[in-house]
mmCIF file of C-alpha atoms and ligand atoms in Angstrom:
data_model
loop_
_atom_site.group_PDB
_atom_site.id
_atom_site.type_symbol
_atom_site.label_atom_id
_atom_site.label_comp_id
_atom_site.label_asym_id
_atom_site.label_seq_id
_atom_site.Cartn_x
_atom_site.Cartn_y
_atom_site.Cartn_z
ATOM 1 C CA UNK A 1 -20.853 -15.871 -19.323
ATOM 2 C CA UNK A 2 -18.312 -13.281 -17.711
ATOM 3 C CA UNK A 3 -19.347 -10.284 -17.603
ATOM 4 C CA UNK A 4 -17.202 -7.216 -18.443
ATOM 5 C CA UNK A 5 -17.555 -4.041 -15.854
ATOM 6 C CA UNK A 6 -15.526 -0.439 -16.697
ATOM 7 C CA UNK A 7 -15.145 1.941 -13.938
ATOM 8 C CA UNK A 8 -13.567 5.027 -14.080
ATOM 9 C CA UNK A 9 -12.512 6.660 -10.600
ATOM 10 C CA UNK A 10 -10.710 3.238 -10.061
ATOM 11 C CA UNK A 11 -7.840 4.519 -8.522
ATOM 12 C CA UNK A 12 -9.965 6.473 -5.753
ATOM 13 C CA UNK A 13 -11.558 4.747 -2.208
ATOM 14 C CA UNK A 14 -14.725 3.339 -3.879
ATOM 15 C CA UNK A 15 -13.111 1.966 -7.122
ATOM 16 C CA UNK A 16 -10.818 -0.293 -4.806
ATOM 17 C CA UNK A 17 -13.334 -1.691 -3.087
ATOM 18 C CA UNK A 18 -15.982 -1.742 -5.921
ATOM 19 C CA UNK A 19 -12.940 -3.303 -8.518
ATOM 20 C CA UNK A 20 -12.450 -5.903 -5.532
ATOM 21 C CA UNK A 21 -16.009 -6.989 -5.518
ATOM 22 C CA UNK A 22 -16.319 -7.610 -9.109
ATOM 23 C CA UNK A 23 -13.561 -9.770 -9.152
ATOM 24 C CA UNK A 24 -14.899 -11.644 -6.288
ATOM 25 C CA UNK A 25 -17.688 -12.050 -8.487
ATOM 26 C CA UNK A 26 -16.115 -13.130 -11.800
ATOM 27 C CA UNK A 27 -15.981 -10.276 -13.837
ATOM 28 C CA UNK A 28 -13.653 -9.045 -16.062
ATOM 29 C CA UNK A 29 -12.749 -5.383 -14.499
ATOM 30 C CA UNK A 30 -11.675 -2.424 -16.775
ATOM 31 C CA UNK A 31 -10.408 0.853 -14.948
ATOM 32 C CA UNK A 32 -10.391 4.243 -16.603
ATOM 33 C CA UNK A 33 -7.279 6.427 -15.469
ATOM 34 C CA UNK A 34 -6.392 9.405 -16.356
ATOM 35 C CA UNK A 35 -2.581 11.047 -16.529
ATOM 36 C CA UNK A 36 -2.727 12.777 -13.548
ATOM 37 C CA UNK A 37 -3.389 9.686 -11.700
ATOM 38 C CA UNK A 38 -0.932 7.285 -13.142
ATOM 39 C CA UNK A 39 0.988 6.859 -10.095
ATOM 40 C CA UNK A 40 -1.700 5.264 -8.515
ATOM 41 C CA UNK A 41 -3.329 3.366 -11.503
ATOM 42 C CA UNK A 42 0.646 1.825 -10.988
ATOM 43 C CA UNK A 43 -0.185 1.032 -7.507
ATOM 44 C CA UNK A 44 -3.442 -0.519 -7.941
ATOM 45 C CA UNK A 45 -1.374 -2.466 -10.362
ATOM 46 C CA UNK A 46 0.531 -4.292 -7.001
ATOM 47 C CA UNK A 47 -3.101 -4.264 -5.023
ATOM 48 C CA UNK A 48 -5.039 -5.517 -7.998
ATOM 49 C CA UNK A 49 -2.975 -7.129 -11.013
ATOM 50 C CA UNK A 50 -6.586 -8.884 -12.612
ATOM 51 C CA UNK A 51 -7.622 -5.055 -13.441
ATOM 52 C CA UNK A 52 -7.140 -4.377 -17.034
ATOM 53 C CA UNK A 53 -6.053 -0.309 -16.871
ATOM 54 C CA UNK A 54 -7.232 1.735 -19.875
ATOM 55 C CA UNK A 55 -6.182 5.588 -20.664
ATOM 56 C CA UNK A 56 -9.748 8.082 -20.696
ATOM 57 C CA UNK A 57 -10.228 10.992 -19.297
ATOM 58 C CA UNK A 58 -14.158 12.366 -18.148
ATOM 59 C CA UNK A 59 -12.453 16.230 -20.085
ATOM 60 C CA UNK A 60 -12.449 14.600 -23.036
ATOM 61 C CA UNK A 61 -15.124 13.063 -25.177
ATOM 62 C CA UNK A 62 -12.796 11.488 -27.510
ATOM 63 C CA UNK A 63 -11.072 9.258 -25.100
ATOM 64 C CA UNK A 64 -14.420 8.224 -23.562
ATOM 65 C CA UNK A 65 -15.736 7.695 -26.560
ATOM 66 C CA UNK A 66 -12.453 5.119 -27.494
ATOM 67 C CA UNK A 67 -12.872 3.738 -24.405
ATOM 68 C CA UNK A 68 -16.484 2.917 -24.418
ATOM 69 C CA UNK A 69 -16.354 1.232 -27.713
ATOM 70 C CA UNK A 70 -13.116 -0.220 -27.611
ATOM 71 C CA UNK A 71 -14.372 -2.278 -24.366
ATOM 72 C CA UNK A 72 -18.258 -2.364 -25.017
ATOM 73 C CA UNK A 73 -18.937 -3.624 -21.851
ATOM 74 C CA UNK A 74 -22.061 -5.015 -20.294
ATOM 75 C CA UNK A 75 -21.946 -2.233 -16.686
ATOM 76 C CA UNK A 76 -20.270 0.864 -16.047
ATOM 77 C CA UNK A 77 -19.899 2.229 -12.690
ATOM 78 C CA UNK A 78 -19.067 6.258 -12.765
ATOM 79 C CA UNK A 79 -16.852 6.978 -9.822
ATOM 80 C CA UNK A 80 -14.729 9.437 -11.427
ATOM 81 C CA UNK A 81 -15.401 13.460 -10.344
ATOM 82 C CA UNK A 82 -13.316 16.026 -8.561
ATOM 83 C CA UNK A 83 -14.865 14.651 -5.433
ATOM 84 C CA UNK A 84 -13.378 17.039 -2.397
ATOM 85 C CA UNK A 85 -15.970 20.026 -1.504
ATOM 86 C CA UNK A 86 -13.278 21.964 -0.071
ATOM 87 C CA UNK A 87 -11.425 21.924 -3.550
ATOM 88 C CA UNK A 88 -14.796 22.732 -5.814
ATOM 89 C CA UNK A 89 -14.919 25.993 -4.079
ATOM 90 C CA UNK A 90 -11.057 27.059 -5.024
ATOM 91 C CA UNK A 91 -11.663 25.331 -8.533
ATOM 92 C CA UNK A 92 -15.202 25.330 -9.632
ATOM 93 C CA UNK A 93 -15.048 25.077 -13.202
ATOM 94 C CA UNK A 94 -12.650 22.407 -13.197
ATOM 95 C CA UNK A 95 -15.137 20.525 -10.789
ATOM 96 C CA UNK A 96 -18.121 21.366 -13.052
ATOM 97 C CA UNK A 97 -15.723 20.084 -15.900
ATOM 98 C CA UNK A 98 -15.518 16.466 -14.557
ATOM 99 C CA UNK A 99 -18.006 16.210 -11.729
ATOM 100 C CA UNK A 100 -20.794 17.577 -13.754
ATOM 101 C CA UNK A 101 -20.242 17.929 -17.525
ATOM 102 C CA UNK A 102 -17.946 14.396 -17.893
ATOM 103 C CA UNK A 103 -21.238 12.395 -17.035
ATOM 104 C CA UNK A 104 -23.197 14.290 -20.041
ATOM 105 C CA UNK A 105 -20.321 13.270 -21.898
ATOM 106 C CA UNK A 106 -20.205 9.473 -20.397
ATOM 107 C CA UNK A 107 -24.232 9.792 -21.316
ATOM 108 C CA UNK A 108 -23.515 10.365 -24.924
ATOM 109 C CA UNK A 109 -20.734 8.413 -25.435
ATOM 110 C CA UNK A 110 -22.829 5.735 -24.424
ATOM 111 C CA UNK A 111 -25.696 6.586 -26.135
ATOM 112 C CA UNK A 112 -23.523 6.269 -29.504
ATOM 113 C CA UNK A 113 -21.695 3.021 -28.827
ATOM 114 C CA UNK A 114 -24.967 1.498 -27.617
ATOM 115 C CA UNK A 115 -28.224 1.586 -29.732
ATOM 116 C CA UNK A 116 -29.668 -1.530 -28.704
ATOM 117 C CA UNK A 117 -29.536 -0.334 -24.860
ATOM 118 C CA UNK A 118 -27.676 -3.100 -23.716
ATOM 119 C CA UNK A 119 -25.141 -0.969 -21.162
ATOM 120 C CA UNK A 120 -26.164 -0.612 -18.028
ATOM 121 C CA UNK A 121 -24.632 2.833 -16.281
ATOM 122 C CA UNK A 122 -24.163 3.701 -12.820
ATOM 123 C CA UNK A 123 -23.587 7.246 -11.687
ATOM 124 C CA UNK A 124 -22.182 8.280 -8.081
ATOM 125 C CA UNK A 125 -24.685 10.841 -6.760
ATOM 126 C CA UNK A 126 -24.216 12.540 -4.133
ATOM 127 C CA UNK A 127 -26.406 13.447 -0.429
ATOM 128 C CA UNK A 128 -24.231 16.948 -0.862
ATOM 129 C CA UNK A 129 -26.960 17.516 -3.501
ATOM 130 C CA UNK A 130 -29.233 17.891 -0.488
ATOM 131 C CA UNK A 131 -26.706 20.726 0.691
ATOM 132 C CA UNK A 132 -29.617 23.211 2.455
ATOM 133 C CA UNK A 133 -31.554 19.718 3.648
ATOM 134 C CA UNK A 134 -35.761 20.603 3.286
ATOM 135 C CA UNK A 135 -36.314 17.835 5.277
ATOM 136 C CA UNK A 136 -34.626 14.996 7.773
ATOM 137 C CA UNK A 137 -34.320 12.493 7.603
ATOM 138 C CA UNK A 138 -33.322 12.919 3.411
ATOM 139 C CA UNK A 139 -34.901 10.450 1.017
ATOM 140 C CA UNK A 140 -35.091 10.030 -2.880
ATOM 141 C CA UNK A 141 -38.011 12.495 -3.209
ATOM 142 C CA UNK A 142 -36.146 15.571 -1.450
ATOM 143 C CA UNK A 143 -35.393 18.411 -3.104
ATOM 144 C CA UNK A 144 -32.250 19.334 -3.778
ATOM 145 C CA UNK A 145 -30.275 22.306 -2.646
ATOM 146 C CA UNK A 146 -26.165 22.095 -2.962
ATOM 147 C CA UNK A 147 -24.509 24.130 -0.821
ATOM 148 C CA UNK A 148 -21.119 23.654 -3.133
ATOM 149 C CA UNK A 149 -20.022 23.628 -6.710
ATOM 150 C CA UNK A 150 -19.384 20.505 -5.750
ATOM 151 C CA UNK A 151 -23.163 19.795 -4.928
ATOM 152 C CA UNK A 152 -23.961 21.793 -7.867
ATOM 153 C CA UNK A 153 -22.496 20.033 -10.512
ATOM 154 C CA UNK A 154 -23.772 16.425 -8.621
ATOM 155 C CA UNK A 155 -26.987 17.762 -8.657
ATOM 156 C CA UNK A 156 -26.539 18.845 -12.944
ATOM 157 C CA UNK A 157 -25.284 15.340 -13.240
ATOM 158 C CA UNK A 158 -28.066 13.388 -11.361
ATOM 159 C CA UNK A 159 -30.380 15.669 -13.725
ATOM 160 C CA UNK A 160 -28.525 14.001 -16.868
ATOM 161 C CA UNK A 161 -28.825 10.512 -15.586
ATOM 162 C CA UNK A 162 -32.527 11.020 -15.122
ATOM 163 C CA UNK A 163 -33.153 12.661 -18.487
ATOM 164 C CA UNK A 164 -31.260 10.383 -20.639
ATOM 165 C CA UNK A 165 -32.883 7.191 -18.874
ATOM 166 C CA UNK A 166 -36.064 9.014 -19.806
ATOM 167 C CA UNK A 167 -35.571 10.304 -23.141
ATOM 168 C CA UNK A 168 -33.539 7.671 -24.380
ATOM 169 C CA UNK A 169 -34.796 4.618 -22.380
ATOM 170 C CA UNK A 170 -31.053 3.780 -21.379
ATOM 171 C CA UNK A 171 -30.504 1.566 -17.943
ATOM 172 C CA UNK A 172 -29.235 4.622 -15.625
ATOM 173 C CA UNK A 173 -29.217 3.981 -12.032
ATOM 174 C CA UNK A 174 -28.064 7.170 -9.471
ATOM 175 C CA UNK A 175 -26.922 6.055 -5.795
ATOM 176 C CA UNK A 176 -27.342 9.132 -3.634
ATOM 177 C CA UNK A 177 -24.481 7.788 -1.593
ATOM 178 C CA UNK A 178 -24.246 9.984 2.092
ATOM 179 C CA UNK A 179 -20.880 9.822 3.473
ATOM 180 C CA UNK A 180 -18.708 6.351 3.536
ATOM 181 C CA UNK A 181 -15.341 6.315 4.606
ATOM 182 C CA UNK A 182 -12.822 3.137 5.349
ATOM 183 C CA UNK A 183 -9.404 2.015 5.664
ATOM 184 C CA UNK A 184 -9.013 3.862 1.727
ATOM 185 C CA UNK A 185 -10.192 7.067 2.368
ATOM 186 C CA UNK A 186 -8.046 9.774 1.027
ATOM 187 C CA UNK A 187 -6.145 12.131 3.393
ATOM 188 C CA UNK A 188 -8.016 15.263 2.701
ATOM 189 C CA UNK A 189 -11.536 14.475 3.988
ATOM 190 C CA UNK A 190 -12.128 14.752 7.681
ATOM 191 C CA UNK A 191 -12.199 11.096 8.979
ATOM 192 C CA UNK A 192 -9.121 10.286 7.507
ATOM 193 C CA UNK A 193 -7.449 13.108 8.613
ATOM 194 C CA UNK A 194 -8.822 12.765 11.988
ATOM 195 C CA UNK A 195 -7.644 8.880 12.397
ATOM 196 C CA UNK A 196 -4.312 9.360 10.540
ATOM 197 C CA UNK A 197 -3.413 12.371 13.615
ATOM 198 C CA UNK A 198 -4.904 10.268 16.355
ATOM 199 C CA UNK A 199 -2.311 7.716 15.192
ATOM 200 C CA UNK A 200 0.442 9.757 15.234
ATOM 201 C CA UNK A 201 -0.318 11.536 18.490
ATOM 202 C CA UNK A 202 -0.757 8.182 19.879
ATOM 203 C CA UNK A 203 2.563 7.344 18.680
ATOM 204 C CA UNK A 204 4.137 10.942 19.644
ATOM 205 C CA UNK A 205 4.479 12.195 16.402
ATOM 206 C CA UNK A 206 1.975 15.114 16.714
ATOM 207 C CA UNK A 207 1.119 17.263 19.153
ATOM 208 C CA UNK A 208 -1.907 18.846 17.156
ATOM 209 C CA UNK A 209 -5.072 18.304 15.221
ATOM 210 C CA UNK A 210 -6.216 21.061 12.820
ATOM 211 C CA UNK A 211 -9.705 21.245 11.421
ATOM 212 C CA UNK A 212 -12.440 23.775 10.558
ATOM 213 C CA UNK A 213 -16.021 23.351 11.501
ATOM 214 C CA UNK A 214 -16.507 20.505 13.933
ATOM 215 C CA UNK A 215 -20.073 20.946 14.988
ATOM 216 C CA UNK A 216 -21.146 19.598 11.184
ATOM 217 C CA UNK A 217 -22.843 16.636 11.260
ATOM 218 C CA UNK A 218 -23.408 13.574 8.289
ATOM 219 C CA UNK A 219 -24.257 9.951 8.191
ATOM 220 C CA UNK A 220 -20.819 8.081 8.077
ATOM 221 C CA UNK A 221 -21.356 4.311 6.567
ATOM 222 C CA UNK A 222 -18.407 1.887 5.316
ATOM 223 C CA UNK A 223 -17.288 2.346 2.200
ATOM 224 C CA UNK A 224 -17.121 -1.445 1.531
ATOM 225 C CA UNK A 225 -20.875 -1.707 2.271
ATOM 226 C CA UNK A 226 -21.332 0.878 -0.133
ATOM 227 C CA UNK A 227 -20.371 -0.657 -3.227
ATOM 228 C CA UNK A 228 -21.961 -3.431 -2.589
ATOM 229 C CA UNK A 229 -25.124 -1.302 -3.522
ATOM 230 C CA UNK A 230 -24.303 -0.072 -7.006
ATOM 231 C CA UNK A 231 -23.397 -3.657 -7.695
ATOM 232 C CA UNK A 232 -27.373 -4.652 -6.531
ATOM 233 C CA UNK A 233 -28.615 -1.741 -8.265
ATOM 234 C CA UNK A 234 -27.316 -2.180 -11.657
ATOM 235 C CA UNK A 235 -28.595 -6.082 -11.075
ATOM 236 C CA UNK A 236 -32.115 -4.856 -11.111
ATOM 237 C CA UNK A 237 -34.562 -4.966 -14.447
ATOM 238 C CA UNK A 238 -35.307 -1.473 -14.111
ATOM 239 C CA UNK A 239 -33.140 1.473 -13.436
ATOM 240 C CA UNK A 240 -33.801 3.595 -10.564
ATOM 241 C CA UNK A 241 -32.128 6.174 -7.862
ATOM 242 C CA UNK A 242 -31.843 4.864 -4.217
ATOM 243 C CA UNK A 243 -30.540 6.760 -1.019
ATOM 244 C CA UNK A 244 -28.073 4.786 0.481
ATOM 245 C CA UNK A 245 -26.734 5.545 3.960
ATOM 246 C CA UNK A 246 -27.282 4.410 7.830
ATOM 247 C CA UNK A 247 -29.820 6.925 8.690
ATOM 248 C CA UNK A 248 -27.527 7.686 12.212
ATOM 249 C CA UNK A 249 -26.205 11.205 12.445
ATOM 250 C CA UNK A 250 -23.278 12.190 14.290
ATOM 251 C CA UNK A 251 -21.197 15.443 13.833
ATOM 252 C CA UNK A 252 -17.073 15.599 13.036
ATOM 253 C CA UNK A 253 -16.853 16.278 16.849
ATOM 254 C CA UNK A 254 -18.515 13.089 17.533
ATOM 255 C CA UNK A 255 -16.001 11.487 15.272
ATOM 256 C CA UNK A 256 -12.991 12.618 17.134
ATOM 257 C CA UNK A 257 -14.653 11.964 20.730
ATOM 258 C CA UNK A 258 -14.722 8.137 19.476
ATOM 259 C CA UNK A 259 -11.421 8.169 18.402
ATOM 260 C CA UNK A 260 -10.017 9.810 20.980
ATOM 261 C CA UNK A 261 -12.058 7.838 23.537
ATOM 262 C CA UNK A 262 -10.844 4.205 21.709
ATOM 263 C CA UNK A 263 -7.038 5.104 22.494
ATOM 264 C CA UNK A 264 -7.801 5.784 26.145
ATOM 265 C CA UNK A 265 -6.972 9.768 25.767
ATOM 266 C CA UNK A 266 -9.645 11.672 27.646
ATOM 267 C CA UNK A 267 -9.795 15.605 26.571
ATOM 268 C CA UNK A 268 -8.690 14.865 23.375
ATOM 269 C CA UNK A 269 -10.603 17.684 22.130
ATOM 270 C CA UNK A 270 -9.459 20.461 24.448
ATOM 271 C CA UNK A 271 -5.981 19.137 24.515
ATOM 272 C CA UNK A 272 -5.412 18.544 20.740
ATOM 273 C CA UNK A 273 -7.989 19.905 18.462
ATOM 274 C CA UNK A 274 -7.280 23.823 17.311
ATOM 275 C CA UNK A 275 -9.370 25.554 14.663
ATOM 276 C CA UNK A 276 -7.976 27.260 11.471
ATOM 277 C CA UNK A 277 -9.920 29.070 9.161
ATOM 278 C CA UNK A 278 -8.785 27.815 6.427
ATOM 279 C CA UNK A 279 -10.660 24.613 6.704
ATOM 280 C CA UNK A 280 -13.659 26.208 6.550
ATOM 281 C CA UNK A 281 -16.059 26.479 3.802
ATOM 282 C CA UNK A 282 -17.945 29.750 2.461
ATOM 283 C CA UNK A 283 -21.096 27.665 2.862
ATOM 284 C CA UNK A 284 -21.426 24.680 4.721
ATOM 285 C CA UNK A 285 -23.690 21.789 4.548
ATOM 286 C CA UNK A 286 -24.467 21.262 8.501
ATOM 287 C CA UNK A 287 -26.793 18.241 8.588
ATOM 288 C CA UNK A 288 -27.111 14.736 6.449
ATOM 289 C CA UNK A 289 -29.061 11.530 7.776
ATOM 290 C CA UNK A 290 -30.344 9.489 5.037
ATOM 291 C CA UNK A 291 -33.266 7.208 4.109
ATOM 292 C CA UNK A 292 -32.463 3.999 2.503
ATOM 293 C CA UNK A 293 -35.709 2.198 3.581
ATOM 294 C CA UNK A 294 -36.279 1.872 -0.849
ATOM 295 C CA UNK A 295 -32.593 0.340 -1.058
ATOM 296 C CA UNK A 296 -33.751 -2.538 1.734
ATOM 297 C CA UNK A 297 -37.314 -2.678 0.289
ATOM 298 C CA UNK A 298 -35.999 -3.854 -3.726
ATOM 299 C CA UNK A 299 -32.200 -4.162 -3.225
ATOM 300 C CA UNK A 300 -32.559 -6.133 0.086
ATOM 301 C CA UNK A 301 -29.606 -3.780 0.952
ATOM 302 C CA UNK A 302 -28.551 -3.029 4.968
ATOM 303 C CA UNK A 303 -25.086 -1.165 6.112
ATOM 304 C CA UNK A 304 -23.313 -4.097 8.185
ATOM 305 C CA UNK A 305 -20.674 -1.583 9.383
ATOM 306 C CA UNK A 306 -21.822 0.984 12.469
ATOM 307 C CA UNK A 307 -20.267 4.274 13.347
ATOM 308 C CA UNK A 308 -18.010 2.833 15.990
ATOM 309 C CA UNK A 309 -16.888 -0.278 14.194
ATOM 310 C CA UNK A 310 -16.146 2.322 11.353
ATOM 311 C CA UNK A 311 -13.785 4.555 13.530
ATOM 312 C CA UNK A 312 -12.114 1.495 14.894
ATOM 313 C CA UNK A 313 -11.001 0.252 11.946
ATOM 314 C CA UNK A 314 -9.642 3.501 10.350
ATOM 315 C CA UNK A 315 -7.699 4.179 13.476
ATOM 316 C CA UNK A 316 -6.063 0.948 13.855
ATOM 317 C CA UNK A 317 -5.019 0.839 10.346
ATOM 318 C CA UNK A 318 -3.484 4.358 10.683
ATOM 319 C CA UNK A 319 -1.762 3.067 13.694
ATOM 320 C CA UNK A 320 -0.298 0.423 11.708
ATOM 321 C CA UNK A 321 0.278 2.586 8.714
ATOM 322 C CA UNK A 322 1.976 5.603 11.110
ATOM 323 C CA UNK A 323 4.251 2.570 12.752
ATOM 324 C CA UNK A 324 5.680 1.254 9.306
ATOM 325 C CA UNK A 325 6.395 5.094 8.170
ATOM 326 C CA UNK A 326 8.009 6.245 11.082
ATOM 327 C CA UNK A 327 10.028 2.557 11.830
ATOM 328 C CA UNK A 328 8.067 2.167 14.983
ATOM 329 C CA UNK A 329 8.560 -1.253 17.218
ATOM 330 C CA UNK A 330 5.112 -2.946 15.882
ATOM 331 C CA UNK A 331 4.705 -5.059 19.327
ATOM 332 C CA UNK A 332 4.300 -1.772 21.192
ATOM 333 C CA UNK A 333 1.501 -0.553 18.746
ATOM 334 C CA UNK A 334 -0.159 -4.203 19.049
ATOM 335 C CA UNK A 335 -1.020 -2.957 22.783
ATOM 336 C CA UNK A 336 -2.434 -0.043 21.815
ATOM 337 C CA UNK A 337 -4.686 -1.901 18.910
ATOM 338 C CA UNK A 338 -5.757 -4.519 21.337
ATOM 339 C CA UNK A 339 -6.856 -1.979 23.558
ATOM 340 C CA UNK A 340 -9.061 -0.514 20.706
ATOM 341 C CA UNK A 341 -10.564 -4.035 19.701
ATOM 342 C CA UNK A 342 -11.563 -4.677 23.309
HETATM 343 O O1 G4F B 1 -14.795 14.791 4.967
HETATM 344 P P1 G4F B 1 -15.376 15.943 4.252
HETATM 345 O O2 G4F B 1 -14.463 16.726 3.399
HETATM 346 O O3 G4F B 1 -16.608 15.358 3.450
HETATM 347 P P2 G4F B 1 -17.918 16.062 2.803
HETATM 348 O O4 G4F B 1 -17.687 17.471 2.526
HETATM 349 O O5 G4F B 1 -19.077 15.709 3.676
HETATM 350 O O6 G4F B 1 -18.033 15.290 1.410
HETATM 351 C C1 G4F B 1 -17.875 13.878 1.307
HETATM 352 O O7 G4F B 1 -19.137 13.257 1.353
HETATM 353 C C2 G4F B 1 -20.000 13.547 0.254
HETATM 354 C C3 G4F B 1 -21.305 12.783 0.471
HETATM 355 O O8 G4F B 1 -22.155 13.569 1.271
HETATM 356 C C4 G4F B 1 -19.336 13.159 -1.058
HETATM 357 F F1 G4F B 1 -20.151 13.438 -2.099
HETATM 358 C C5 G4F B 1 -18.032 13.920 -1.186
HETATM 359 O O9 G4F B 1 -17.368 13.533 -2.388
HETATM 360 C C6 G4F B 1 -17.160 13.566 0.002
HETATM 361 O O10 G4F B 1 -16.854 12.203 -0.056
HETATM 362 O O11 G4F B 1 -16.038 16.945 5.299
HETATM 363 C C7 G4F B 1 -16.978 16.532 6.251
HETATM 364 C C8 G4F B 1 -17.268 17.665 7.207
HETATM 365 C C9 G4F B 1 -17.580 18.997 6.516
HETATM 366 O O12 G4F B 1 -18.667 19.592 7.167
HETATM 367 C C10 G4F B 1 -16.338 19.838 6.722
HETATM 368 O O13 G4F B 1 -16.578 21.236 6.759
HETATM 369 O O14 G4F B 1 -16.104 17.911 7.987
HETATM 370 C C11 G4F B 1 -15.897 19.322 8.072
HETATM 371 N N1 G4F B 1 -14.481 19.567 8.356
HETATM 372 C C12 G4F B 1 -14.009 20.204 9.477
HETATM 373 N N2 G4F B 1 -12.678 20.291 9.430
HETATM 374 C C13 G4F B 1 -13.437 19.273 7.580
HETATM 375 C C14 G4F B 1 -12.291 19.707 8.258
HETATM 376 N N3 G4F B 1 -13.362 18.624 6.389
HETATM 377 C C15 G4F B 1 -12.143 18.407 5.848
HETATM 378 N N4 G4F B 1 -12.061 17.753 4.688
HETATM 379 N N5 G4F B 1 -11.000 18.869 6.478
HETATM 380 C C16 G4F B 1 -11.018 19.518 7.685
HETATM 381 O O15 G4F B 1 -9.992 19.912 8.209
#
């Protein structure tokens, strides 16, 4: 029987790839957008036609509620939340709003629509909620400590999840997700931002690249491989919270050393990178390596995508991206790619 999956976040990085694998796997997919981001539920539209597009919003219980009943179906994946750190800081009750207080209201919603317990409900935690870390590398069983009101209202959420699977007995499963990035990533998080002005110095178009602290340092894994665990872990018989990440460190500097270093540019960092203020945060998380050894041992579930591999990719689809934008020759970026897939 087809199954029926809703996800709301759908038009962000990990509902792409997550809608994507559904379909490869039969089901009927449901995404959840909200006004603000009907430009790019009309975009998915070209990317993704099979995905039925409903109207909700994680500020309003009503339109959950509606949703929720009106397409009863068997998994939902929560991807939606204000999900920039920089931004919770400037807008922390908005980010509370959605990040933390829409899952309570996902939670109840679902709790209504759903006596028998038949939904099974997948929240996007976060390793920010490990913020301060207690211990390295991080595993299910650390404590928290959110350096953000980002972190903060992950770490109220993940509380919810856990409390309404107990309470309740309702099939909640939390991925503490650590960093994953990928071709989708938005511009406003640091990988992106680092391969999109690679590109474009490669190609002449910038001279500069701005950023705050570089010496922080998190576990970067493919977003792709990502969703392929909350898939597995709503598959399971009994809910549960897994860690899921590469357990390999390496800091933002790191990041743009491999970049640079793929495009043949040697001082990238001295010649290119200047520091503004402004992209720093009031508190900073410096460290994140996770532990997924409980996602191998019962999901069977292993990143295939390494840190270089990862950088590779995002730069040469930037290159291509930065090419079509600026009506660049495409044989004359083909060099440069080739010289990055060597
Ligand atoms: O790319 P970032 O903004 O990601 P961050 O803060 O680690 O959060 C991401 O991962 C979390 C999982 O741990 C998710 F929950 C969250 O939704 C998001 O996907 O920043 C990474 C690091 C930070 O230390 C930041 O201070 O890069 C540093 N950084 C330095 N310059 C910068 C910049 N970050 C951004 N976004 N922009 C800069 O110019």
């Amino acid at each position: 029987m087809t199954k029926k999956a809703l996800i709301t976040g759908i038009t962000g990085q990990d509902g792409f790839h997550l809608a994507e694998l559904l379909l490869s796997k039969n089901y009927e997919v449901v995404g959840m957008v909200n006004r603000q981001r009907e430009e790019l539920g009309n975009s998915l539209r070209k990317d993704l036609p099979e995905v039925i597009q409903v109207r909700g919003d994680l500020a309003d219980s009503t339109s959950l509620n509606g949703v929720i009943a009106e397409t009863m179906p068997d998994e939902i994946y929560n991807l939606g939340a204000i999900s920039f750190v920089g931004l919770s800081f400037k807008q922390p009750e908005l980010t509370s709003n959605i990040t933390g207080l829409g899952v309570l209201r996902m939670l109840e919603a679902i709790r209504s629509a759903d006596p028998e317990r038949k939904i099974r409900f997948y929240q996007a935690s976060s390793s920010e909620m490990f913020g301060k870390v207690r211990e390295t590398p991080q595993n299910e069983n650390t404590p928290f400590h959110p350096r953000s009101p980002y972190g903060v209202s992950k770490v109220f959420a993940h509380h919810a999840c856990v409390n309404y699977r107990e309470a309740y007995g309702m099939h909640v499963s939390c991925g503490i997700l650590f960093n994953h990035e990928g071709e989708r990533r938005g511009h406003e998080f640091v990988t992106r931002k680092i391969t999109s002005t690679i590109a474009q110095i490669v190609l002449g178009i910038s001279d500069k690249l701005v950023l705050g602290n570089i010496e922080a340092k998190r576990d970067w894994g493919y977003a792709g491989d990502y969703v392929e665990a909350m898939w597995l872990m709503l598959q399971q018989e009994i809910p549960d919270d897994y860690v899921i990440a590469t357990g390999e460190t390496y800091s933002v500097k790191d990041f743009i050393e491999t970049a640079f270093n793929l495009v043949n540019i040697q001082d990238g960092i001295e010649r290119y990178v200047k520091q503004d203020p402004q992209f720093m945060r009031p508190s900073e998380v410096d460290l994140l390596v996770g532990d997924s050894s409980k996602a191998k041992r019962i999901l069977n579930w292993t990143p295939k995508v390494g840190f270089k591999e990862l950088v590779k990719r995002m730069l040469i689809n930037d290159l291509q991206l930065q090419a079509k934008i600026h009506q660049i020759d495409l044989q004359d970026v083909k060099q440069i790619i080739n010289l990055i897939d060597q």
